[in-house]
């Protein structure tokens, strides 16, 4: 049975049955008492998780250490619910499992929160408020080495493509943007095809709590491309953790459609997916510019 809880904001949140926040890697003691403790949260489909999803946290970690007075005490991936109904979305159960395999195998500090995934659709602002409640109210935040209590600031970590949707009418409510960008704060990782300055241009009123981060090594991998590679029987080695590749193959999550042919030119296998065609010179599927 689901349980109703309340937060220090006026919202009421519902926990899926048997839910408990994963916190085994949440650091409960602040190294530097002069810093503000933060937790990074990435929301998305993770269909499947790629190395770049993990890499986003490392890029943010470097930026935060060099440019801010924050200290990271944890990081969470929050896969979206099945109700998000994005084309080709495999079940939340599998997406949570893939994120868990990837974080446990590849990272020493990242965790997965299944609260959002295993229930009806929850807006990103609600997900951040939920984590704020779990970390600060349920767990009691963190302490300095002298035992002084500190609340943790829960901040969104997102690619510039996602942040650019915040300027599109009807996608995000003003109140949610105020909560996410104003109250929580957001780190924005540059993504090929979504220029950082354009993505945050019309979000100027929250500029003090938006931190744009340029990618020093451009990485254009997307879950869409990975799914298409699986469907075309192409290698995905080194685009995502081997343990996730094994899991996808064992569960046949993105079945092979066979090699691409002339017929495939200009069409993806799922509506709304990348435009893939057969390269003239080889039997390799390449993304059209
Ligand atoms: N290559 C990348 N560069 C920067 N940000 C990225 C990159 N890949 C994913 N992200 C960010 O990771 C978060 C979660 O992404 P999501 O799971 O939607 O991956 P995706 O690759 O965009 O998925 P899909 O291709 O299925 O739309 C989003 O904030 C997205 O902007
Ligand atoms: N209003 C909102 O809260 C809102 C709007 C659009 C996307 N989102 C979130 O952004 C993420 C987008 O993921 P995709 O890039 O896979 O579509 C999801 O976690 C989704 O819930 C939230």
Coordinates of C-alpha atoms and ligand atoms in Angstrom, one line a residue:
X1 CA 0.0 0.0 0.0
X2 CA 1.2 3.5 -0.8
X3 CA 1.9 5.9 2.1
X4 CA 1.2 9.6 2.2
X5 CA 3.8 11.9 3.6
X6 CA 4.1 15.6 3.8
X7 CA 7.1 17.9 3.2
X8 CA 8.1 21.2 4.6
X9 CA 6.6 22.6 1.3
X10 CA 2.8 22.5 1.1
X11 CA 2.9 19.4 -1.2
X12 CA 1.8 15.9 -0.2
X13 CA 4.0 13.1 -1.7
X14 CA 3.1 9.5 -1.9
X15 CA 5.7 6.8 -1.5
X16 CA 5.4 3.5 -3.5
X17 CA 4.9 0.5 -1.2
X18 CA 8.1 -0.7 0.5
X19 CA 10.0 2.4 -0.6
X20 CA 13.1 3.5 1.2
X21 CA 15.6 5.9 -0.1
X22 CA 18.9 4.3 -1.1
X23 CA 21.5 6.1 0.9
X24 CA 24.5 3.7 1.3
X25 CA 26.7 6.2 -0.6
X26 CA 25.3 9.4 0.9
X27 CA 28.1 11.0 2.9
X28 CA 26.7 12.1 6.2
X29 CA 29.7 14.2 7.3
X30 CA 30.9 17.3 5.6
X31 CA 34.6 17.5 4.9
X32 CA 34.8 21.3 4.9
X33 CA 32.5 23.1 7.3
X34 CA 32.7 26.3 5.2
X35 CA 31.0 24.6 2.3
X36 CA 27.3 24.1 1.5
X37 CA 26.4 20.4 1.2
X38 CA 24.6 19.4 -2.0
X39 CA 23.2 16.3 -3.7
X40 CA 23.1 16.2 -7.5
X41 CA 20.0 14.6 -9.1
X42 CA 19.7 13.7 -12.8
X43 CA 16.1 13.0 -14.0
X44 CA 15.6 11.3 -17.4
X45 CA 14.5 8.1 -19.2
X46 CA 17.9 6.3 -18.9
X47 CA 16.6 4.0 -21.7
X48 CA 19.3 2.8 -21.4
X49 CA 21.8 4.5 -19.2
X50 CA 25.0 5.4 -21.1
X51 CA 28.5 6.3 -20.0
X52 CA 27.7 9.9 -20.7
X53 CA 25.0 9.9 -18.0
X54 CA 27.6 8.9 -15.5
X55 CA 30.2 11.3 -17.0
X56 CA 27.8 14.2 -16.5
X57 CA 28.2 13.8 -12.7
X58 CA 32.0 13.7 -13.0
X59 CA 32.0 16.9 -15.2
X60 CA 29.8 18.6 -12.6
X61 CA 32.0 17.4 -9.7
X62 CA 35.1 19.0 -11.3
X63 CA 33.2 22.2 -12.0
X64 CA 31.8 22.4 -8.4
X65 CA 35.2 21.8 -6.8
X66 CA 36.9 24.4 -8.9
X67 CA 34.2 27.1 -9.1
X68 CA 31.8 27.0 -6.2
X69 CA 31.5 26.8 -2.4
X70 CA 29.4 23.6 -2.6
X71 CA 30.5 20.2 -1.4
X72 CA 28.9 17.1 -3.0
X73 CA 27.7 14.6 -0.5
X74 CA 25.8 12.3 -3.0
X75 CA 24.4 11.9 -6.5
X76 CA 21.2 10.2 -7.7
X77 CA 19.8 9.1 -11.0
X78 CA 16.0 9.2 -11.0
X79 CA 14.5 7.2 -14.0
X80 CA 11.2 8.5 -15.2
X81 CA 7.9 6.5 -14.7
X82 CA 6.5 4.3 -17.4
X83 CA 3.6 6.8 -17.5
X84 CA 5.9 9.3 -19.3
X85 CA 5.1 7.2 -22.4
X86 CA 8.0 8.3 -24.5
X87 CA 8.4 6.2 -27.7
X88 CA 10.4 3.0 -27.1
X89 CA 10.5 3.4 -23.3
X90 CA 11.3 0.0 -21.8
X91 CA 9.7 -0.8 -18.4
X92 CA 10.8 1.2 -15.4
X93 CA 11.8 -2.0 -13.6
X94 CA 14.5 -2.6 -16.3
X95 CA 15.6 1.0 -16.5
X96 CA 16.1 1.2 -12.7
X97 CA 18.0 -2.1 -12.7
X98 CA 20.3 -0.9 -15.5
X99 CA 21.0 2.3 -13.6
X100 CA 21.8 0.3 -10.5
X101 CA 24.1 -2.1 -12.3
X102 CA 25.9 0.9 -13.9
X103 CA 26.3 2.9 -10.7
X104 CA 27.4 0.0 -8.5
X105 CA 29.9 -1.2 -11.1
X106 CA 31.3 2.1 -12.3
X107 CA 31.0 4.7 -9.6
X108 CA 31.9 5.1 -5.9
X109 CA 29.4 7.8 -5.1
X110 CA 26.3 7.6 -7.4
X111 CA 23.0 6.0 -6.4
X112 CA 19.6 5.3 -8.0
X113 CA 16.3 6.6 -6.5
X114 CA 13.4 4.4 -7.7
X115 CA 10.7 6.6 -6.1
X116 CA 9.8 8.4 -9.4
X117 CA 10.1 5.3 -11.6
X118 CA 7.9 2.9 -9.7
X119 CA 4.7 5.0 -9.5
X120 CA 2.6 7.4 -11.6
X121 CA 4.3 10.3 -13.5
X122 CA 5.9 12.8 -11.2
X123 CA 7.1 16.2 -12.3
X124 CA 10.8 17.0 -11.8
X125 CA 10.1 19.7 -9.2
X126 CA 8.2 17.1 -7.2
X127 CA 11.1 14.6 -7.5
X128 CA 13.5 17.2 -6.1
X129 CA 11.1 18.1 -3.3
X130 CA 10.8 14.4 -2.5
X131 CA 14.6 13.9 -2.2
X132 CA 14.9 17.1 -0.2
X133 CA 12.3 15.6 2.2
X134 CA 14.0 12.2 2.4
X135 CA 17.5 13.5 2.9
X136 CA 16.7 16.5 5.2
X137 CA 13.6 15.5 7.1
X138 CA 13.7 11.7 7.2
X139 CA 17.5 11.2 7.4
X140 CA 18.2 14.5 9.2
X141 CA 20.7 16.0 6.7
X142 CA 24.4 15.9 7.3
X143 CA 26.8 17.1 10.0
X144 CA 30.1 19.0 10.1
X145 CA 33.0 17.2 11.8
X146 CA 32.1 19.2 15.0
X147 CA 28.6 17.7 14.9
X148 CA 26.8 20.8 13.7
X149 CA 23.7 20.0 11.6
X150 CA 23.5 21.1 8.0
X151 CA 20.6 20.8 5.5
X152 CA 21.6 19.4 2.1
X153 CA 20.6 21.4 -1.0
X154 CA 19.1 19.1 -3.6
X155 CA 20.2 20.3 -7.1
X156 CA 19.2 19.3 -10.6
X157 CA 21.9 18.1 -13.0
X158 CA 20.7 18.2 -16.6
X159 CA 21.9 18.5 -20.2
X160 CA 21.3 21.8 -22.1
X161 CA 18.8 20.0 -24.3
X162 CA 16.5 19.4 -21.4
X163 CA 17.0 22.9 -20.0
X164 CA 16.2 24.4 -23.4
X165 CA 12.7 22.8 -23.1
X166 CA 12.1 25.1 -20.0
X167 CA 11.6 28.0 -22.4
X168 CA 9.0 26.1 -24.5
X169 CA 5.5 27.0 -23.7
X170 CA 3.4 24.5 -21.8
X171 CA 6.2 22.1 -20.9
X172 CA 7.1 23.4 -17.4
X173 CA 4.9 25.5 -15.1
X174 CA 6.3 28.8 -13.8
X175 CA 5.9 27.6 -10.2
X176 CA 8.0 24.4 -11.0
X177 CA 10.7 26.5 -12.7
X178 CA 10.8 28.7 -9.6
X179 CA 11.2 25.6 -7.4
X180 CA 13.8 23.9 -9.6
X181 CA 15.9 26.8 -10.8
X182 CA 15.3 29.3 -7.9
X183 CA 15.0 27.1 -4.8
X184 CA 17.0 24.0 -5.6
X185 CA 19.4 25.3 -8.3
X186 CA 20.6 23.6 -11.4
X187 CA 23.9 22.5 -13.1
X188 CA 23.5 22.5 -16.9
X189 CA 25.9 20.4 -19.0
X190 CA 26.4 21.5 -22.5
X191 CA 25.0 19.1 -25.1
X192 CA 25.8 19.0 -28.8
X193 CA 23.0 20.7 -30.7
X194 CA 21.7 22.7 -27.7
X195 CA 23.9 25.7 -27.1
X196 CA 24.3 26.6 -23.4
X197 CA 23.7 30.3 -23.7
X198 CA 20.6 29.8 -25.8
X199 CA 19.3 27.1 -23.4
X200 CA 19.4 29.5 -20.4
X201 CA 18.8 32.9 -22.2
X202 CA 15.2 33.2 -21.2
X203 CA 15.8 31.8 -17.7
X204 CA 17.7 35.0 -16.7
X205 CA 15.6 35.7 -13.6
X206 CA 17.1 32.5 -12.0
X207 CA 20.6 33.2 -13.3
X208 CA 22.2 33.2 -9.8
X209 CA 21.3 29.6 -9.2
X210 CA 21.9 28.2 -12.8
X211 CA 25.4 26.9 -13.4
X212 CA 26.2 26.3 -17.1
X213 CA 29.1 23.9 -17.6
X214 CA 30.9 23.6 -21.0
X215 CA 31.9 20.1 -22.1
X216 CA 35.7 20.0 -22.5
X217 CA 35.4 16.8 -24.5
X218 CA 32.4 16.8 -26.8
X219 CA 30.4 13.6 -26.3
X220 CA 27.3 13.2 -28.5
X221 CA 26.2 9.8 -27.3
X222 CA 22.4 9.5 -26.6
X223 CA 20.2 6.6 -25.5
X224 CA 18.4 6.9 -28.8
X225 CA 21.5 6.1 -30.8
X226 CA 22.4 3.2 -28.4
X227 CA 18.9 1.7 -28.9
X228 CA 19.2 2.1 -32.6
X229 CA 22.6 0.4 -32.6
X230 CA 21.1 -2.5 -30.7
X231 CA 18.2 -2.8 -33.1
X232 CA 20.6 -2.7 -36.1
X233 CA 22.9 -5.3 -34.5
X234 CA 25.8 -2.8 -34.3
X235 CA 28.4 -2.8 -31.5
X236 CA 27.6 -0.6 -28.5
X237 CA 30.8 -1.6 -26.7
X238 CA 32.4 1.3 -24.7
X239 CA 29.2 3.5 -25.1
X240 CA 27.7 2.0 -22.0
X241 CA 28.9 -0.3 -19.2
X242 CA 29.5 -3.9 -20.2
X243 CA 27.3 -5.0 -17.3
X244 CA 24.4 -3.0 -18.8
X245 CA 25.0 -4.4 -22.3
X246 CA 24.9 -8.0 -20.8
X247 CA 21.6 -7.1 -19.0
X248 CA 20.0 -5.7 -22.2
X249 CA 21.1 -8.8 -24.1
X250 CA 19.8 -11.3 -21.5
X251 CA 16.4 -9.6 -21.4
X252 CA 16.3 -8.8 -25.1
X253 CA 15.3 -5.2 -24.3
X254 CA 16.1 -3.6 -27.7
X255 CA 15.6 -6.5 -30.2
X256 CA 17.8 -6.6 -33.3
X257 CA 15.8 -5.7 -36.4
X258 CA 18.5 -7.1 -38.6
X259 CA 21.2 -5.2 -40.6
X260 CA 20.1 -1.9 -42.2
X261 CA 19.1 -1.9 -45.8
X262 CA 18.2 0.7 -48.4
X263 CA 14.7 0.5 -47.1
X264 CA 15.8 1.8 -43.8
X265 CA 17.1 5.0 -45.3
X266 CA 15.7 8.0 -43.4
X267 CA 13.7 6.2 -40.9
X268 CA 14.1 5.2 -37.2
X269 CA 12.5 2.2 -35.7
X270 CA 10.6 4.1 -33.1
X271 CA 8.6 7.2 -33.9
X272 CA 10.4 10.4 -33.0
X273 CA 13.8 8.7 -33.0
X274 CA 17.0 9.8 -34.7
X275 CA 17.1 9.8 -38.5
X276 CA 19.3 6.9 -39.4
X277 CA 20.5 5.9 -42.9
X278 CA 22.9 3.4 -44.5
X279 CA 26.3 4.9 -45.2
X280 CA 27.1 4.9 -48.9
X281 CA 30.5 3.3 -48.3
X282 CA 29.8 0.6 -45.7
X283 CA 27.1 -1.4 -44.1
X284 CA 27.2 0.9 -41.1
X285 CA 24.2 2.9 -39.9
X286 CA 25.2 6.5 -39.4
X287 CA 23.2 9.5 -38.0
X288 CA 22.3 12.1 -40.7
X289 CA 23.6 15.6 -39.8
Ligands
LIG1 N1 25.5 13.4 -24.5 C1 24.9 14.2 -23.6 N2 25.4 15.4 -23.3 C2 24.8 16.2 -22.3 N3 23.7 15.8 -21.6 C3 23.2 14.6 -21.8 C4 23.8 13.7 -22.8 N4 23.1 12.5 -22.8 C5 22.1 12.7 -21.9 N5 22.2 13.9 -21.3 C6 21.3 14.4 -20.2 O1 21.0 13.4 -19.3 C7 19.7 13.5 -18.8 C8 18.9 12.3 -18.9 O2 18.9 12.0 -20.3 P1 18.0 10.9 -21.0 O3 17.8 9.7 -20.2 O4 16.8 11.6 -21.5 O5 19.0 10.6 -22.2 P2 19.0 10.9 -23.7 O6 20.2 10.3 -24.2 O7 18.7 12.3 -24.0 O8 17.7 10.0 -24.1 P3 16.9 9.8 -25.4 O9 18.0 9.7 -26.5 O10 16.2 8.5 -25.2 O11 16.0 11.0 -25.6 C9 19.1 14.8 -19.5 O12 19.3 15.9 -18.7 C10 19.9 14.9 -20.7 O13 20.0 16.2 -21.2
LIG2 N1 7.2 19.7 -16.1 C1 8.1 18.8 -15.8 O1 8.4 18.5 -14.7 C2 8.9 18.2 -16.9 C3 8.8 18.6 -18.3 C4 9.5 17.9 -19.2 C5 10.4 16.9 -18.9 N2 10.6 16.6 -17.5 C6 11.5 15.6 -17.1 O2 12.7 15.6 -17.9 C7 13.2 14.3 -18.1 C8 13.2 14.2 -19.6 O3 13.7 13.0 -20.0 P1 13.9 12.7 -21.6 O4 15.0 13.7 -22.0 O5 14.3 11.3 -21.6 O6 12.5 13.0 -22.2 C9 12.2 13.4 -17.5 O7 12.7 13.0 -16.2 C10 10.9 14.2 -17.3 O8 10.1 13.8 -16.2 C11 9.8 17.2 -16.6

